[in-house]
mmCIF file of C-alpha atoms in Angstrom:
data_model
loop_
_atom_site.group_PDB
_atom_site.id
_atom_site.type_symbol
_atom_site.label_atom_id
_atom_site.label_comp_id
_atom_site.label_asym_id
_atom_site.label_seq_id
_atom_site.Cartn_x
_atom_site.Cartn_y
_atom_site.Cartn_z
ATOM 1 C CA UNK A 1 8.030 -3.002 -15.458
ATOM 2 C CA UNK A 2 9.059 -2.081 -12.102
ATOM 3 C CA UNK A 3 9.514 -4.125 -9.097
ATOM 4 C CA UNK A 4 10.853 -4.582 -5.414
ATOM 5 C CA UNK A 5 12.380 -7.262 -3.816
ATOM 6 C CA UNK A 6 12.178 -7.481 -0.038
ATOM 7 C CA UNK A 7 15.225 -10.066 1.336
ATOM 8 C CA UNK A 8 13.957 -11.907 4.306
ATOM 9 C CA UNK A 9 10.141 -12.519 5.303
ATOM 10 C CA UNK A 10 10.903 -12.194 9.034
ATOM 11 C CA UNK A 11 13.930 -10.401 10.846
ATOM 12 C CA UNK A 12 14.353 -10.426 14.336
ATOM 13 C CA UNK A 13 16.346 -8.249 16.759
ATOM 14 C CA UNK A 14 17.204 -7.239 20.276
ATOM 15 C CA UNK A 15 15.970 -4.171 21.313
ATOM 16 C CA UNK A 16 18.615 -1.542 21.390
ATOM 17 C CA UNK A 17 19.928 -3.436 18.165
ATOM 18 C CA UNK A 18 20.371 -2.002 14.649
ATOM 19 C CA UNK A 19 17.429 -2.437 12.415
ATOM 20 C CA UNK A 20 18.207 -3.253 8.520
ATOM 21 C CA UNK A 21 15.661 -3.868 6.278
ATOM 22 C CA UNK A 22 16.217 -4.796 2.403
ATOM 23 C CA UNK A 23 14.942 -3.517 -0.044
ATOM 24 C CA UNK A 24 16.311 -4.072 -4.108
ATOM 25 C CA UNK A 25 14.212 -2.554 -6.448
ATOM 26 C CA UNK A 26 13.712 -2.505 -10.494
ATOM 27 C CA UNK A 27 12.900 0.318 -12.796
ATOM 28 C CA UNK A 28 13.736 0.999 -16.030
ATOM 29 C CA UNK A 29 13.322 4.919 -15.276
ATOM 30 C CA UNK A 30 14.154 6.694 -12.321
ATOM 31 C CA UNK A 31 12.011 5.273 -9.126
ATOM 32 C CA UNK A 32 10.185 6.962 -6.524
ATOM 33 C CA UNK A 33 10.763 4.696 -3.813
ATOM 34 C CA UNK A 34 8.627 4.304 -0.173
ATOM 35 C CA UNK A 35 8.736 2.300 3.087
ATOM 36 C CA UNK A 36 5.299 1.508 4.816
ATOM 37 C CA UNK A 37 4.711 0.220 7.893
ATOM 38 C CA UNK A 38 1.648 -1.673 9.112
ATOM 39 C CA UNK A 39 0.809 -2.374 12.288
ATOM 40 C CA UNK A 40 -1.502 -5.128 13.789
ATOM 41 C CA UNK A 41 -4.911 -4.675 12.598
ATOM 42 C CA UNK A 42 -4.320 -1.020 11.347
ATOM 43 C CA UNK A 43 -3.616 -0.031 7.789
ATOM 44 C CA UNK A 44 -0.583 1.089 6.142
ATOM 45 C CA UNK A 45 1.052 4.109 6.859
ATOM 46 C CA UNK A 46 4.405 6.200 5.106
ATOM 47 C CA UNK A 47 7.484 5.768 6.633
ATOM 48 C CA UNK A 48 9.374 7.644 4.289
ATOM 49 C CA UNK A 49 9.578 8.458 0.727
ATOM 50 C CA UNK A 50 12.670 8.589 -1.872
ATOM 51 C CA UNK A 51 12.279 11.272 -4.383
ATOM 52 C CA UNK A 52 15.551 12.091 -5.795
ATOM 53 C CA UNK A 53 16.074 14.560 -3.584
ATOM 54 C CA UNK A 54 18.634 13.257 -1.542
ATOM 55 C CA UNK A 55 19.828 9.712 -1.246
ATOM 56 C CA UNK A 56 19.409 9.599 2.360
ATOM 57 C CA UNK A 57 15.957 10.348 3.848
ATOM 58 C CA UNK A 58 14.549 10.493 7.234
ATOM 59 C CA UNK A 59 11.470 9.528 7.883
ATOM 60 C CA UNK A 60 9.195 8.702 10.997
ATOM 61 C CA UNK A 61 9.988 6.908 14.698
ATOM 62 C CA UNK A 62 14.147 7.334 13.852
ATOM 63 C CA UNK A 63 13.941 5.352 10.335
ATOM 64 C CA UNK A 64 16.019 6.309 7.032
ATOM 65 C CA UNK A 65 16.682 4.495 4.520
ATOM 66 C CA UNK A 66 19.614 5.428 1.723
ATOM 67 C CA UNK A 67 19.299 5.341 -2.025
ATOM 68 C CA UNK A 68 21.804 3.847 -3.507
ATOM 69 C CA UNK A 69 21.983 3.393 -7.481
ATOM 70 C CA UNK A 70 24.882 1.614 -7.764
ATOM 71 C CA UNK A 71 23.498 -1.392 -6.255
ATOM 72 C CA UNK A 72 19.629 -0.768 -7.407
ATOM 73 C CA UNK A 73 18.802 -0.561 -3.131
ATOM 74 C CA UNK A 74 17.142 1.304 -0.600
ATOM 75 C CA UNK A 75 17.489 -0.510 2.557
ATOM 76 C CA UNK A 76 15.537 0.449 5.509
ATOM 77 C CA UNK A 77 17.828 1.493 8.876
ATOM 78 C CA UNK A 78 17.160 2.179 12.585
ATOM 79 C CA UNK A 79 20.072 2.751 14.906
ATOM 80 C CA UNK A 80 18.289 1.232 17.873
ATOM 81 C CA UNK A 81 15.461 -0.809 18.062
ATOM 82 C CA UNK A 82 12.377 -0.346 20.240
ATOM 83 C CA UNK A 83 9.383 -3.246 21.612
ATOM 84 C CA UNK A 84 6.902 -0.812 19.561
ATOM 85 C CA UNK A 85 8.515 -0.859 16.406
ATOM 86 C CA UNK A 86 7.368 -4.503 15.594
ATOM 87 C CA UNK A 87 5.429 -4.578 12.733
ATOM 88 C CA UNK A 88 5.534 -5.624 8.827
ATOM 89 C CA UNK A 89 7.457 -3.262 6.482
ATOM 90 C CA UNK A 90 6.440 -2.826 3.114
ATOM 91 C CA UNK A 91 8.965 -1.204 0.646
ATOM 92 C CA UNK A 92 6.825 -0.154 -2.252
ATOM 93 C CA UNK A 93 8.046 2.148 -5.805
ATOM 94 C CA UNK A 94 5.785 4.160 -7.961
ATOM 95 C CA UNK A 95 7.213 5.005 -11.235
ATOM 96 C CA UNK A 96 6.843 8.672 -12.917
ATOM 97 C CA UNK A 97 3.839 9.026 -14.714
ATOM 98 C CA UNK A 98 0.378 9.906 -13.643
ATOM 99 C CA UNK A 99 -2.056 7.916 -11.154
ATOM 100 C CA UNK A 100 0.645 5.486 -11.220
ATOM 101 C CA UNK A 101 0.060 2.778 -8.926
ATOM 102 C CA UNK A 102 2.556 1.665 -5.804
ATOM 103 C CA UNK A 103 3.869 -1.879 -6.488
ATOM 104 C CA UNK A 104 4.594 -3.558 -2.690
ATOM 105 C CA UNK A 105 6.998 -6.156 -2.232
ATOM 106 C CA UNK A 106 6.401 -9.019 -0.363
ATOM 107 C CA UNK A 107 6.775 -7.927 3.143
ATOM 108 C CA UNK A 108 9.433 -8.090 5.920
ATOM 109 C CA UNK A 109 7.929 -8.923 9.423
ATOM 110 C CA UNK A 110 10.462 -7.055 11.638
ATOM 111 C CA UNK A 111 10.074 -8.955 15.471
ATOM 112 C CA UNK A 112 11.671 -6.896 18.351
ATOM 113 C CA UNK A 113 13.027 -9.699 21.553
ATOM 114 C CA UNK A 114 13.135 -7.735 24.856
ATOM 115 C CA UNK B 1 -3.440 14.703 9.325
ATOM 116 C CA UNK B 2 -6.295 14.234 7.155
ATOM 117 C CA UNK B 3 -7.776 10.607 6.746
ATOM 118 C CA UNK B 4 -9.289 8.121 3.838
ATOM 119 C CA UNK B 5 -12.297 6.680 5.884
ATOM 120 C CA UNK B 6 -13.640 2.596 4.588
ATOM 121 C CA UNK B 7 -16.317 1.476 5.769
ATOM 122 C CA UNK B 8 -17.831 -1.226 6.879
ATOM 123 C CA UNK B 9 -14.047 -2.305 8.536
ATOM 124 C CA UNK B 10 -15.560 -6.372 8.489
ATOM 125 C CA UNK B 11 -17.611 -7.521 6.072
ATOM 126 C CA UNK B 12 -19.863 -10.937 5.603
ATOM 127 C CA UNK B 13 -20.948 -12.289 3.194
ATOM 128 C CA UNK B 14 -22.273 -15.419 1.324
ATOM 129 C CA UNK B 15 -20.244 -17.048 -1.369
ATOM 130 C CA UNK B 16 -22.146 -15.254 -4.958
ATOM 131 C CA UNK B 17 -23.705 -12.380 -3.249
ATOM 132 C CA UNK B 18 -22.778 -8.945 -4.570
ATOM 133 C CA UNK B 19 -20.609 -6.257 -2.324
ATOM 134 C CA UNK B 20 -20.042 -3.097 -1.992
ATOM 135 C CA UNK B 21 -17.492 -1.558 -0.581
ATOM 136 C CA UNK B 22 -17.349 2.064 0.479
ATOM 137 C CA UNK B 23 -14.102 4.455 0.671
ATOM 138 C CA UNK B 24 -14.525 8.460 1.730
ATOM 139 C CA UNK B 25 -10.785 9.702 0.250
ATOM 140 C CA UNK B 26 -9.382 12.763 1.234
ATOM 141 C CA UNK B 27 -11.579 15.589 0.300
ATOM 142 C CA UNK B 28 -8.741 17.564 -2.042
ATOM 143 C CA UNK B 29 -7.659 14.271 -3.739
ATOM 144 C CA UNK B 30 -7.908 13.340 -7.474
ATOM 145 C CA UNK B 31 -6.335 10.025 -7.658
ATOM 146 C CA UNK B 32 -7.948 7.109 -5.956
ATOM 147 C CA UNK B 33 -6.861 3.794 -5.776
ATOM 148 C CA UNK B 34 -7.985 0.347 -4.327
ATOM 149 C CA UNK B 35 -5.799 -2.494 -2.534
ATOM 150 C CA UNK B 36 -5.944 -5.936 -1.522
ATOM 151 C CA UNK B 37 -4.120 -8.046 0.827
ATOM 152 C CA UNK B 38 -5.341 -11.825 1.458
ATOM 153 C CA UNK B 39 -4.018 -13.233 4.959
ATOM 154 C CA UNK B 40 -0.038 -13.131 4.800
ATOM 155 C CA UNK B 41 0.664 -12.080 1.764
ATOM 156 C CA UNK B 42 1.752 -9.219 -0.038
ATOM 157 C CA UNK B 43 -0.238 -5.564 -0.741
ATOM 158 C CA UNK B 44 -1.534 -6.107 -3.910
ATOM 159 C CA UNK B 45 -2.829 -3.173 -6.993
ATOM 160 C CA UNK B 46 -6.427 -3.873 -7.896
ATOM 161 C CA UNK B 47 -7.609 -0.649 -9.809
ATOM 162 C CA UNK B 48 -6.778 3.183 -9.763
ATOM 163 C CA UNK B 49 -8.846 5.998 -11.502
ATOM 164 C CA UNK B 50 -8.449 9.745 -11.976
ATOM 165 C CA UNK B 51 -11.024 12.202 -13.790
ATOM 166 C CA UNK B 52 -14.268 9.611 -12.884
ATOM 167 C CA UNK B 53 -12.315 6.992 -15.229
ATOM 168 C CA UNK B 54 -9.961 4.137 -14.560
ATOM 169 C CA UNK B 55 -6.990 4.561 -15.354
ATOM 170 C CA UNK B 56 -4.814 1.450 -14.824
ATOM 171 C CA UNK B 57 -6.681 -2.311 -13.876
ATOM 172 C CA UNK B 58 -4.383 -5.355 -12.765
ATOM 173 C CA UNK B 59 -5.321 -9.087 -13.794
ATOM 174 C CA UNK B 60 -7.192 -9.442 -10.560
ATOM 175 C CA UNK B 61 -9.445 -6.798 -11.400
ATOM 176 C CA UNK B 62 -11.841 -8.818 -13.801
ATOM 177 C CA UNK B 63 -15.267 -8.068 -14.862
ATOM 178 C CA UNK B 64 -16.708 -9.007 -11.206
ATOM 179 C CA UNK B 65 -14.808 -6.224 -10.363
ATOM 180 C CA UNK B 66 -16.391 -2.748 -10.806
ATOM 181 C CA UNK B 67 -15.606 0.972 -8.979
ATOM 182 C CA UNK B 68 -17.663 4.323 -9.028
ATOM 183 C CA UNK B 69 -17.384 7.483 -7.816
ATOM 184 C CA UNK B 70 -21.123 8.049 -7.484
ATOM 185 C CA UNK B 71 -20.741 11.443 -5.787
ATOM 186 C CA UNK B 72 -17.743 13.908 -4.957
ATOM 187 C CA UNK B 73 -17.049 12.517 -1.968
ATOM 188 C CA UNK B 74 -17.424 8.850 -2.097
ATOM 189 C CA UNK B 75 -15.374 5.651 -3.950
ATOM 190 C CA UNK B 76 -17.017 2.433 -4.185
ATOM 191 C CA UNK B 77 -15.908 -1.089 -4.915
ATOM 192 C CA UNK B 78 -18.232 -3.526 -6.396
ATOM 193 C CA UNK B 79 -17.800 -6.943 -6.326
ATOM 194 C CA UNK B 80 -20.269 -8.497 -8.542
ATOM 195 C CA UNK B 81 -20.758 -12.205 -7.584
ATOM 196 C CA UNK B 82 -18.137 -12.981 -4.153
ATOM 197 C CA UNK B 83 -16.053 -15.839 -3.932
ATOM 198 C CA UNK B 84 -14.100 -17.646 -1.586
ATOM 199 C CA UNK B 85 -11.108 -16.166 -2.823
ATOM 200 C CA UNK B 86 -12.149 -12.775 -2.701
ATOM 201 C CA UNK B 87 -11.730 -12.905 1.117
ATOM 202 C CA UNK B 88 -9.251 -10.128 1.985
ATOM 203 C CA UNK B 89 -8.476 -7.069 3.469
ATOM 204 C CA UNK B 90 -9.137 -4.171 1.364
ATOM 205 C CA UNK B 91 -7.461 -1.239 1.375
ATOM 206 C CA UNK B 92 -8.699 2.198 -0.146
ATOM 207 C CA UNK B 93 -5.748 4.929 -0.671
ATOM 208 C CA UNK B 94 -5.694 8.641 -2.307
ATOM 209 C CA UNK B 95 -3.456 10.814 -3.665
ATOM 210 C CA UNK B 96 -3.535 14.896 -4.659
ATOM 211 C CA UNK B 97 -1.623 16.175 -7.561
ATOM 212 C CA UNK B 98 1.842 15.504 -7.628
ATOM 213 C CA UNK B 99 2.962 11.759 -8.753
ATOM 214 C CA UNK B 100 5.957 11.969 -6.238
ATOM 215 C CA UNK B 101 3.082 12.381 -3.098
ATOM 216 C CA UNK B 102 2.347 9.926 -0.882
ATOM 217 C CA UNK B 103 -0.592 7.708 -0.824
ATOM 218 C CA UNK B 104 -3.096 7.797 2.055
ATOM 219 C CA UNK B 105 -4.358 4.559 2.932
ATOM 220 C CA UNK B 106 -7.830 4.020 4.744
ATOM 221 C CA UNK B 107 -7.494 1.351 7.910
ATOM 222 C CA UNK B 108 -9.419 -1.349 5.732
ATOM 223 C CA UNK B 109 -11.968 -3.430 5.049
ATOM 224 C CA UNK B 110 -11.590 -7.152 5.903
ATOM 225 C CA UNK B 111 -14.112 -9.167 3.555
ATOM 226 C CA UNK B 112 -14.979 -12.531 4.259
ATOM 227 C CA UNK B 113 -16.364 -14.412 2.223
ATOM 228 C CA UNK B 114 -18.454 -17.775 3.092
#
């Protein structure tokens, strides 16, 4: 069965601060691993997507997140944080089979103090 | 960028009444999926279905649960006889071909349920 873990239900920064999300995740093949953001009132929408291509990916607004094996994570970065990136953060893995669902973790609320 | 379209985006209703809920997933798109998310907590898997079948349920989808693709176009979700706890936002999302592909996610359908 796979799974993600999402470490901390609400993270707060400064803007112009560094952004880290975490993420841990469980598979017992090789993941496909996403970040989704969802703003108030909207629905969700990709921030980037991990698919063993390369362990570092780039995704939307200035976020990447890295793969890392060793330590079963794929933490969500942003160099420098900005008012309009408050929102929740869903890391989310789909494993390799077909119409496989997403699993979401549990959500990281990521506020942004001027 | 192309769009999954839910509609209504609120929906009333009494405790027991039947609902339907209506998805328009991109128009390329074979895998189709629904979503739920009650107030605060995480994105959770309901159903998905590929070639008019389902093809992976979770626990929460019991028999009140039901989905259709009636026509090519639209994707339905049927809730037999509402209760309380069925108030949620509902998401609809599709996919195309390729497992590794994102999912597109419609804005939503927030259900409440009386």
């Amino acid at each position: 069965a796979q799974s993600v873990t999402q470490l901390g239900s609400h993270v707060s920064v400064s803007e112009g601060a560094l952004v880290l999300l975490r993420c841990n995740y469980s598979s017992s093949v090789p993941p496909y691993l996403f970040w989704y953001v969802q703003y108030p009132n909207q629905g969700l929408q990709l921030l980037l997507k991990y698919t063993s291509a390369a362990t570092l990916v780039k995704g939307i607004n200035g976020f990447e997140a890295e793969f890392k094996k060793s330590e079963t994570s794929f933490h969500l970065t942003k160099p420098s944080a900005h008012m309009s990136d408050a929102a929740e953060y869903f890391c989310a893995v789909r494993s390799y089979s077909s119409a496989s669902k997403i699993i979401f973790g549990s959500g990281t609320r990521l506020s942004i103090r001027p | 960028e192309p769009e999954v379209t839910q509609t209504p985006s609120h929906q009333v209703t009494q405790m027991g009444q039947e609902v339907i809920l209506r998805c328009v997933p991109i128009s390329n798109h074979l895998y189709f999926y629904w979503y739920r998310q009650i107030l605060g907590q995480k994105v959770e898997f309901l159903v998905s279905f590929y070639n008019n079948e389902i093809s992976e349920k979770s626990e929460i989808f019991d028999d009140q649960f039901s989905v259709e693709r009636p026509d090519g176009s639209n994707f339905t979700l049927k809730i037999r006889s509402t209760k309380l706890e069925d108030s949620a936002m509902y998401f609809c999302a599709s996919t195309g071909t390729s497992t590794n592909e994102k999912l597109f996610f419609g804005s939503g359908t927030q259900l409440s349920v009386l």
